[in-house]
Every structure is written in C-alpha cells, then in structure tokens.
PDB file of C-alpha atoms in Angstrom:
ATOM      1  CA  ALA A   1      26.446  19.111   8.537  1.00 46.00           C
ATOM      2  CA  GLY A   2      23.104  18.125  10.060  1.00 55.00           C
ATOM      3  CA  ALA A   3      19.832  19.924   9.423  1.00 61.00           C
ATOM      4  CA  ALA A   4      19.089  23.153  11.227  1.00 78.00           C
ATOM      5  CA  PRO A   5      17.201  22.857  14.658  1.00 81.00           C
ATOM      6  CA  GLU A   6      14.256  24.917  13.117  1.00 84.00           C
ATOM      7  CA  VAL A   7      14.097  22.483  10.022  1.00 84.00           C
ATOM      8  CA  ARG A   8      14.058  19.389  12.227  1.00 87.00           C
ATOM      9  CA  ARG A   9      11.221  21.130  14.533  1.00 89.00           C
ATOM     10  CA  ASP A  10       9.156  21.728  11.221  1.00 91.00           C
ATOM     11  CA  LEU A  11       9.601  18.235  10.180  1.00 91.00           C
ATOM     12  CA  GLU A  12       8.724  16.627  13.594  1.00 93.00           C
ATOM     13  CA  ALA A  13       5.488  18.838  13.656  1.00 94.00           C
ATOM     14  CA  LEU A  14       4.685  17.433  10.223  1.00 95.00           C
ATOM     15  CA  GLY A  15       5.103  13.930  11.403  1.00 96.00           C
ATOM     16  CA  ARG A  16       2.723  14.675  14.386  1.00 96.00           C
ATOM     17  CA  LEU A  17       0.257  16.077  12.035  1.00 96.00           C
ATOM     18  CA  VAL A  18       0.244  13.014   9.840  1.00 96.00           C
ATOM     19  CA  LEU A  19      -1.532  11.022  13.140  1.00 96.00           C
ATOM     20  CA  TYR A  20      -3.540  14.181  13.978  1.00 96.00           C
ATOM     21  CA  VAL A  21      -5.174  13.938  10.358  1.00 95.00           C
ATOM     22  CA  VAL A  22      -5.499  10.154  10.172  1.00 95.00           C
ATOM     23  CA  GLN A  23      -7.156  10.227  13.640  1.00 93.00           C
ATOM     24  CA  ASN A  24      -9.725  13.126  12.492  1.00 92.00           C
ATOM     25  CA  GLY A  25      -8.335  15.314  15.265  1.00 92.00           C
ATOM     26  CA  ASP A  26      -9.582  13.037  17.948  1.00 93.00           C
ATOM     27  CA  VAL A  27      -6.398  13.812  19.925  1.00 90.00           C
ATOM     28  CA  PRO A  28      -5.671  17.441  20.325  1.00 93.00           C
ATOM     29  CA  PHE A  29      -2.623  18.348  18.431  1.00 94.00           C
ATOM     30  CA  LYS A  30      -1.236  20.042  21.519  1.00 92.00           C
ATOM     31  CA  GLU A  31      -1.366  16.752  23.295  1.00 93.00           C
ATOM     32  CA  LEU A  32       0.238  14.976  20.365  1.00 94.00           C
ATOM     33  CA  LYS A  33       3.303  17.438  20.586  1.00 93.00           C
ATOM     34  CA  ALA A  34       4.162  15.892  24.119  1.00 93.00           C
ATOM     35  CA  LYS A  35       4.172  12.303  22.925  1.00 94.00           C
ATOM     36  CA  PRO A  36       7.468  10.715  22.081  1.00 95.00           C
ATOM     37  CA  PRO A  37       8.068   9.839  18.424  1.00 95.00           C
ATOM     38  CA  GLY A  38       7.830   6.151  18.882  1.00 96.00           C
ATOM     39  CA  GLU A  39       4.566   6.427  20.387  1.00 97.00           C
ATOM     40  CA  VAL A  40       3.158   8.709  17.556  1.00 97.00           C
ATOM     41  CA  VAL A  41       4.299   6.128  14.954  1.00 97.00           C
ATOM     42  CA  HIS A  42       3.071   3.278  16.841  1.00 97.00           C
ATOM     43  CA  ARG A  43      -0.462   4.928  16.937  1.00 96.00           C
ATOM     44  CA  CYS A  44      -0.784   5.699  13.289  1.00 97.00           C
ATOM     45  CA  PRO A  45      -3.444   3.051  11.899  1.00 95.00           C
ATOM     46  CA  ASP A  46      -1.848   1.785   8.700  1.00 96.00           C
ATOM     47  CA  GLU A  47       1.619   1.045   7.448  1.00 96.00           C
ATOM     48  CA  GLU A  48       1.782   4.059   5.016  1.00 96.00           C
ATOM     49  CA  SER A  49       0.997   6.604   7.822  1.00 97.00           C
ATOM     50  CA  LYS A  50       3.481   4.928   9.999  1.00 97.00           C
ATOM     51  CA  ASP A  51       6.353   5.073   7.453  1.00 97.00           C
ATOM     52  CA  LEU A  52       5.273   8.654   6.526  1.00 97.00           C
ATOM     53  CA  ALA A  53       5.316   9.826  10.285  1.00 97.00           C
ATOM     54  CA  ARG A  54       8.771   7.707  10.916  1.00 96.00           C
ATOM     55  CA  GLN A  55      10.600   9.625   8.304  1.00 94.00           C
ATOM     56  CA  LEU A  56       9.373  13.007   9.338  1.00 95.00           C
ATOM     57  CA  LEU A  57      10.015  12.377  13.155  1.00 94.00           C
ATOM     58  CA  ARG A  58      13.463  10.805  12.373  1.00 90.00           C
ATOM     59  CA  PRO A  59      14.812  12.355   9.267  1.00 84.00           C
ATOM     60  CA  GLY A  60      18.354  11.566   9.862  1.00 77.00           C
ATOM     61  CA  ASP A  61      21.011  13.972   8.391  1.00 73.00           C
ATOM     62  CA  ASP A  62      20.020  14.387   4.648  1.00 73.00           C
ATOM     63  CA  VAL A  63      16.943  16.621   4.708  1.00 74.00           C
ATOM     64  CA  GLY A  64      17.537  18.465   1.552  1.00 72.00           C
ATOM     65  CA  ASP A  65      14.901  17.203  -0.535  1.00 78.00           C
ATOM     66  CA  LEU A  66      13.021  15.186   1.935  1.00 84.00           C
ATOM     67  CA  LEU A  67       9.703  16.937   1.664  1.00 81.00           C
ATOM     68  CA  GLY A  68       9.883  16.518  -2.214  1.00 80.00           C
ATOM     69  CA  ARG A  69      10.443  12.873  -1.751  1.00 82.00           C
ATOM     70  CA  LEU A  70       7.785  12.304   0.573  1.00 87.00           C
ATOM     71  CA  LEU A  71       5.058  14.114  -1.657  1.00 84.00           C
ATOM     72  CA  ASP A  72       5.547  11.003  -3.666  1.00 85.00           C
ATOM     73  CA  HIS A  73       4.893   8.694  -0.738  1.00 92.00           C
ATOM     74  CA  PRO A  74       2.349   5.808  -0.868  1.00 93.00           C
ATOM     75  CA  PHE A  75       0.462   7.454   2.063  1.00 94.00           C
ATOM     76  CA  PHE A  76      -0.929   9.796  -0.700  1.00 91.00           C
ATOM     77  CA  TRP A  77      -1.731   7.239  -3.215  1.00 91.00           C
ATOM     78  CA  PRO A  78      -5.089   5.379  -3.496  1.00 90.00           C
ATOM     79  CA  TRP A  79      -4.473   1.768  -2.185  1.00 90.00           C
ATOM     80  CA  GLN A  80      -6.334  -0.436  -4.683  1.00 88.00           C
ATOM     81  CA  GLU A  81      -5.642   1.734  -7.872  1.00 89.00           C
ATOM     82  CA  THR A  82      -1.961   2.082  -7.188  1.00 92.00           C
ATOM     83  CA  LEU A  83      -1.748  -2.036  -6.903  1.00 94.00           C
ATOM     84  CA  ARG A  84      -3.962  -2.581  -9.803  1.00 92.00           C
ATOM     85  CA  ASN A  85      -1.521  -0.294 -11.901  1.00 92.00           C
ATOM     86  CA  VAL A  86       1.388  -2.464 -10.989  1.00 95.00           C
ATOM     87  CA  GLY A  87      -0.794  -5.672 -11.440  1.00 95.00           C
ATOM     88  CA  ASN A  88      -1.439  -4.429 -15.077  1.00 94.00           C
ATOM     89  CA  GLU A  89       2.376  -4.659 -15.847  1.00 96.00           C
ATOM     90  CA  SER A  90       2.402  -7.395 -18.729  1.00 96.00           C
ATOM     91  CA  ASP A  91       5.115  -9.482 -17.037  1.00 97.00           C
ATOM     92  CA  ILE A  92       2.490  -9.933 -14.156  1.00 97.00           C
ATOM     93  CA  LYS A  93      -0.434 -10.374 -16.209  1.00 95.00           C
ATOM     94  CA  SER A  94       1.225 -13.076 -18.347  1.00 96.00           C
ATOM     95  CA  ARG A  95       3.616 -14.466 -15.494  1.00 96.00           C
ATOM     96  CA  LYS A  96       6.603 -14.200 -17.692  1.00 95.00           C
ATOM     97  CA  PRO A  97       9.148 -16.685 -16.950  1.00 92.00           C
ATOM     98  CA  GLY A  98      12.414 -15.150 -15.828  1.00 94.00           C
ATOM     99  CA  SER A  99      10.644 -11.815 -15.305  1.00 97.00           C
ATOM    100  CA  ARG A 100      13.000  -9.298 -13.527  1.00 97.00           C
ATOM    101  CA  LEU A 101       9.930  -7.699 -12.137  1.00 97.00           C
ATOM    102  CA  LEU A 102       8.563 -10.916 -10.685  1.00 98.00           C
ATOM    103  CA  GLN A 103      12.011 -11.798  -9.292  1.00 97.00           C
ATOM    104  CA  LEU A 104      12.173  -8.275  -7.757  1.00 98.00           C
ATOM    105  CA  LEU A 105       8.866  -8.828  -5.929  1.00 98.00           C
ATOM    106  CA  GLN A 106       9.920 -12.166  -4.203  1.00 96.00           C
ATOM    107  CA  PRO A 107      10.301 -12.189  -0.676  1.00 95.00           C
ATOM    108  CA  GLY A 108      13.648 -12.375   1.019  1.00 92.00           C
ATOM    109  CA  PRO A 109      14.213 -14.709   3.905  1.00 90.00           C
ATOM    110  CA  SER A 110      13.318 -11.994   6.591  1.00 90.00           C
ATOM    111  CA  GLU A 111      10.067 -11.170   4.722  1.00 92.00           C
ATOM    112  CA  ARG A 112       8.113 -14.418   5.092  1.00 86.00           C
ATOM    113  CA  HIS A 113       5.828 -13.219   7.651  1.00 93.00           C
ATOM    114  CA  THR A 114       3.747 -10.972   5.823  1.00 96.00           C
ATOM    115  CA  SER A 115      -0.254 -10.451   5.767  1.00 96.00           C
ATOM    116  CA  PHE A 116      -0.027 -11.738   1.991  1.00 97.00           C
ATOM    117  CA  ALA A 117       2.457 -14.871   2.521  1.00 96.00           C
ATOM    118  CA  ARG A 118      -0.564 -17.123   1.927  1.00 96.00           C
ATOM    119  CA  TRP A 119      -2.859 -14.693   0.484  1.00 96.00           C
ATOM    120  CA  THR A 120      -5.239 -17.282  -1.368  1.00 96.00           C
ATOM    121  CA  ARG A 121      -6.262 -18.576   2.236  1.00 95.00           C
ATOM    122  CA  LYS A 122      -7.801 -15.096   2.942  1.00 93.00           C
ATOM    123  CA  ILE A 123      -9.936 -14.949  -0.058  1.00 92.00           C
ATOM    124  CA  HIS A 124     -13.596 -15.994   0.106  1.00 89.00           C
ATOM    125  CA  LYS A 125     -13.805 -19.448  -1.440  1.00 91.00           C
ATOM    126  CA  GLY A 126     -16.472 -18.739  -3.875  1.00 89.00           C
ATOM    127  CA  VAL A 127     -14.501 -15.785  -5.123  1.00 89.00           C
ATOM    128  CA  MET A 128     -11.313 -17.760  -5.392  1.00 92.00           C
ATOM    129  CA  ARG A 129     -13.011 -20.509  -7.443  1.00 92.00           C
ATOM    130  CA  ASP A 130     -14.914 -18.184  -9.825  1.00 89.00           C
ATOM    131  CA  MET A 131     -11.348 -16.243 -10.407  1.00 91.00           C
ATOM    132  CA  ASN A 132      -9.615 -19.568 -10.823  1.00 95.00           C
ATOM    133  CA  ALA A 133     -12.293 -20.773 -13.371  1.00 93.00           C
ATOM    134  CA  PHE A 134     -10.706 -18.184 -15.944  1.00 91.00           C
ATOM    135  CA  TYR A 135      -7.829 -20.680 -15.874  1.00 94.00           C
ATOM    136  CA  LYS A 136      -9.685 -24.069 -15.880  1.00 94.00           C
ATOM    137  CA  ASP A 137      -8.343 -25.003 -19.342  1.00 93.00           C
ATOM    138  CA  SER A 138      -4.873 -24.139 -18.840  1.00 93.00           C
ATOM    139  CA  GLY A 139      -4.488 -25.129 -15.184  1.00 93.00           C
ATOM    140  CA  SER A 140      -2.614 -21.913 -14.382  1.00 94.00           C
ATOM    141  CA  PHE A 141      -4.538 -21.266 -11.110  1.00 97.00           C
ATOM    142  CA  TYR A 142      -3.555 -18.502  -8.664  1.00 97.00           C
ATOM    143  CA  LYS A 143      -0.564 -19.199  -6.385  1.00 97.00           C
ATOM    144  CA  ASN A 144       0.560 -17.589  -3.120  1.00 97.00           C
ATOM    145  CA  SER A 145       3.184 -15.287  -4.924  1.00 97.00           C
ATOM    146  CA  VAL A 146       3.072 -11.588  -4.793  1.00 98.00           C
ATOM    147  CA  GLY A 147       2.914 -11.404  -8.556  1.00 98.00           C
ATOM    148  CA  ASP A 148      -0.224 -13.592  -8.539  1.00 98.00           C
ATOM    149  CA  LEU A 149      -1.763 -11.485  -5.783  1.00 97.00           C
ATOM    150  CA  LEU A 150      -1.076  -8.276  -7.851  1.00 97.00           C
ATOM    151  CA  LYS A 151      -2.576 -10.043 -10.886  1.00 96.00           C
ATOM    152  CA  PHE A 152      -5.658 -11.011  -8.813  1.00 95.00           C
ATOM    153  CA  ILE A 153      -6.208  -7.505  -7.594  1.00 93.00           C
ATOM    154  CA  ARG A 154      -6.055  -6.196 -11.264  1.00 93.00           C
ATOM    155  CA  ASN A 155      -8.287  -8.810 -12.364  1.00 91.00           C
ATOM    156  CA  ILE A 156     -10.797  -8.160  -9.451  1.00 88.00           C
ATOM    157  CA  GLY A 157     -10.960  -4.586 -10.519  1.00 83.00           C
ATOM    158  CA  GLU A 158     -11.455  -5.297 -14.135  1.00 81.00           C
ATOM    159  CA  HIS A 159     -14.307  -7.650 -13.452  1.00 68.00           C
ATOM    160  CA  ILE A 160     -16.049  -6.225 -10.425  1.00 61.00           C
ATOM    161  CA  HIS A 161     -18.754  -4.620 -12.550  1.00 56.00           C
ATOM    162  CA  GLU A 162     -19.966  -7.832 -14.161  1.00 57.00           C
ATOM    163  CA  ASP A 163     -23.391  -9.048 -13.098  1.00 56.00           C
ATOM    164  CA  ARG A 164     -22.083 -12.127 -11.137  1.00 56.00           C
ATOM    165  CA  ASN A 165     -19.624 -10.185  -9.338  1.00 54.00           C
ATOM    166  CA  ARG A 166     -21.652  -7.267  -8.471  1.00 57.00           C
ATOM    167  CA  ARG A 167     -24.005  -9.715  -6.749  1.00 54.00           C
ATOM    168  CA  ARG A 168     -21.037 -10.854  -4.469  1.00 57.00           C
ATOM    169  CA  LYS A 169     -19.483  -7.443  -3.921  1.00 56.00           C
ATOM    170  CA  SER A 170     -19.620  -7.928  -0.132  1.00 60.00           C
ATOM    171  CA  GLU A 171     -17.404 -10.981  -0.779  1.00 64.00           C
ATOM    172  CA  THR A 172     -15.297  -9.514  -3.398  1.00 63.00           C
ATOM    173  CA  LEU A 173     -14.118  -6.262  -1.913  1.00 64.00           C
ATOM    174  CA  PRO A 174     -12.606  -7.424   1.234  1.00 65.00           C
ATOM    175  CA  ALA A 175     -10.296  -9.748  -0.694  1.00 63.00           C
ATOM    176  CA  THR A 176      -8.668  -6.840  -2.322  1.00 70.00           C
ATOM    177  CA  SER A 177      -8.686  -4.325   0.744  1.00 83.00           C
ATOM    178  CA  GLN A 178      -6.048  -2.570   2.910  1.00 89.00           C
ATOM    179  CA  LYS A 179      -7.449  -4.208   5.994  1.00 90.00           C
ATOM    180  CA  THR A 180      -6.763  -7.725   4.458  1.00 92.00           C
ATOM    181  CA  PHE A 181      -3.222  -6.954   3.241  1.00 95.00           C
ATOM    182  CA  PRO A 182      -2.113  -4.059   5.314  1.00 95.00           C
ATOM    183  CA  ASP A 183       1.574  -4.367   4.647  1.00 96.00           C
ATOM    184  CA  LEU A 184       1.218  -5.041   0.727  1.00 97.00           C
ATOM    185  CA  LEU A 185       1.475  -1.505  -0.684  1.00 96.00           C
ATOM    186  CA  MET A 186       4.445  -0.454   1.416  1.00 97.00           C
ATOM    187  CA  TYR A 187       6.056  -4.007   0.512  1.00 97.00           C
ATOM    188  CA  VAL A 188       5.613  -3.505  -3.300  1.00 97.00           C
ATOM    189  CA  TYR A 189       6.793   0.248  -2.948  1.00 96.00           C
ATOM    190  CA  ARG A 190       9.887  -0.608  -1.173  1.00 96.00           C
ATOM    191  CA  LYS A 191      10.830  -3.424  -3.605  1.00 97.00           C
ATOM    192  CA  LEU A 192      10.321  -1.230  -6.591  1.00 96.00           C
ATOM    193  CA  ARG A 193      10.956   2.524  -5.841  1.00 92.00           C
ATOM    194  CA  ASP A 194      14.796   2.298  -6.898  1.00 91.00           C
ATOM    195  CA  THR A 195      14.202   0.297  -9.809  1.00 95.00           C
ATOM    196  CA  GLU A 196      13.274   0.658 -13.665  1.00 94.00           C
ATOM    197  CA  TYR A 197       9.786  -0.240 -12.583  1.00 93.00           C
ATOM    198  CA  ARG A 198       9.349   2.617 -10.390  1.00 90.00           C
ATOM    199  CA  GLY A 199       6.965   4.233 -12.976  1.00 88.00           C
ATOM    200  CA  ALA A 200       4.541   1.395 -12.430  1.00 88.00           C
ATOM    201  CA  LEU A 201       3.960   2.630  -9.011  1.00 86.00           C
ATOM    202  CA  SER A 202       3.248   6.173 -10.204  1.00 71.00           C
ATOM    203  CA  PRO A 203      -0.404   7.093  -9.594  1.00 63.00           C
ATOM    204  CA  ALA A 204       0.099  10.223 -11.953  1.00 56.00           C
ATOM    205  CA  HIS A 205      -3.043   9.637 -13.793  1.00 43.00           C
ATOM    206  CA  SER A 206      -4.930   9.017 -10.496  1.00 44.00           C
ATOM    207  CA  THR A 207      -6.249  11.504  -8.166  1.00 43.00           C
ATOM    208  CA  ARG A 208      -4.000  11.690  -5.252  1.00 42.00           C
ATOM    209  CA  TRP A 209      -5.601  11.651  -1.767  1.00 45.00           C
ATOM    210  CA  PRO A 210      -4.589  14.977   0.059  1.00 46.00           C
ATOM    211  CA  LEU A 211      -4.007  14.709   3.619  1.00 45.00           C
ATOM    212  CA  CYS A 212      -7.471  16.224   4.502  1.00 41.00           C
ATOM    213  CA  GLY A 213      -9.040  13.321   2.338  1.00 42.00           C
ATOM    214  CA  ARG A 214      -7.818  10.500   4.548  1.00 46.00           C
ATOM    215  CA  GLY A 215     -10.065  11.006   7.533  1.00 40.00           C
ATOM    216  CA  GLY A 216     -12.908   8.871   6.205  1.00 36.00           C
ATOM    217  CA  TRP A 217     -10.721   5.730   5.977  1.00 34.00           C
ATOM    218  CA  ALA A 218      -8.319   6.188   9.013  1.00 33.00           C
ATOM    219  CA  GLY A 219      -7.550   2.730  10.110  1.00 34.00           C
ATOM    220  CA  GLY A 220      -9.598   1.183   7.552  1.00 38.00           C
ATOM    221  CA  THR A 221      -9.763   0.748   3.668  1.00 38.00           C
ATOM    222  CA  ARG A 222      -9.451   3.707   1.369  1.00 37.00           C
ATOM    223  CA  PRO A 223     -12.696   4.650  -0.358  1.00 31.00           C
TER     224      PRO A 223
END
C-alpha cells in the first residue's frame, strides 16, 4: 500500500522547505506551496538540494524509513571535506592497479558529459604545474580520472596551508570548489552508497551542516 496522504503532504512540505532555506527565504513559503514539484526542484541551486527536494516531493511508495535515509544525504555534508575523505582512501592515494574502488568510480557510457570529465583543464595552470611537480621523478602526473580528481582535492587540502599555496589561495580554492564541479559529490555518492566503500563517504567525524546553516552558500561554495 502507498503512503498515507498526510505523510505525503508532510514530505512534500519538507521538499519545498529545502528550496525555501537554500534561497534564504527570498520567496515566501506560501508562494512556494503553489509551485509544481518540477519547478521547485529546478529552482534549487545545486545538485545536492535538487536531489533532496526531488526525493521528498516524489517519494514513491516506500516511504517507511525515507526520512532516516535522507538525514544521511550529501545535502547535509561539507562538500570539500567529504570528497577529501574519499580521496584519502589508500587505493586512491596510491592509484592501486585493479582497485575495485577506482573501478566503481569510473563513468559509464551515459556519464561522460560531467563537469569533471576533463577536470585538469579547469585547474589554474600554475596550480596544476605545482601539484604535478610532486610527481616529476615518477612521471605519474594527474590524469582526467575521477580517482585522480579526488586525490587532487585531498592533496590540495593537505598542502593549502604551506607558504607557497597560501600565496596562491585565490587560484587554488576555486580548483576544488562546488562551483567548479557541481555534480561531483552526488556522482561519487551514487557510485559508492550501496557498496563496501559507503563508509568512506561518511562525515561522522565532521560537523554536518544543519538546514539553517546552508543559507550562506546557497548557489555557491560551502564555507
């Protein structure tokens, strides 16, 4: 049997609340209640809020533990820190040949047109040169793979406070931002959520962003 009408109404209201919060209340909630679900999702500013709103507005028949599952949704996670956690996996750091994790992260035939498909071209040339310099002796420079992008984000995070990187912070930070790769977190989440690597995504040791904490970065990069 499907969910009770009142349950669906509550879920739909929460879906509209997602947009209300990320837009800092710019549009009155009463007005949002009159918008069709598709428009609400379309107006969400990033992939995480779109996905969360979509699941709440169109929950399907199995809603028993939907809210419990959605509390562990990437919408509530710090963007850079979550991806750095995944990039810290040993298989990614070492580019382990034959790694199941790296295989899982490979795009399928219908996933070629992403914001990160040719990610090295989006990085400031000076930053890319500096980061590749670490691999000058081995010749193992960064490639346009998802694994290497996560490794890059992890390494940028590790080295950002070094003197030479502090001086180039304005060039370095956009290279690892949600604006530059808006679909990356949801891509990684969908690839790993039902695998043995699900734990790599968990920000359990991080502070999750509550709904009220997203207003400062609606439509942009999380702080």
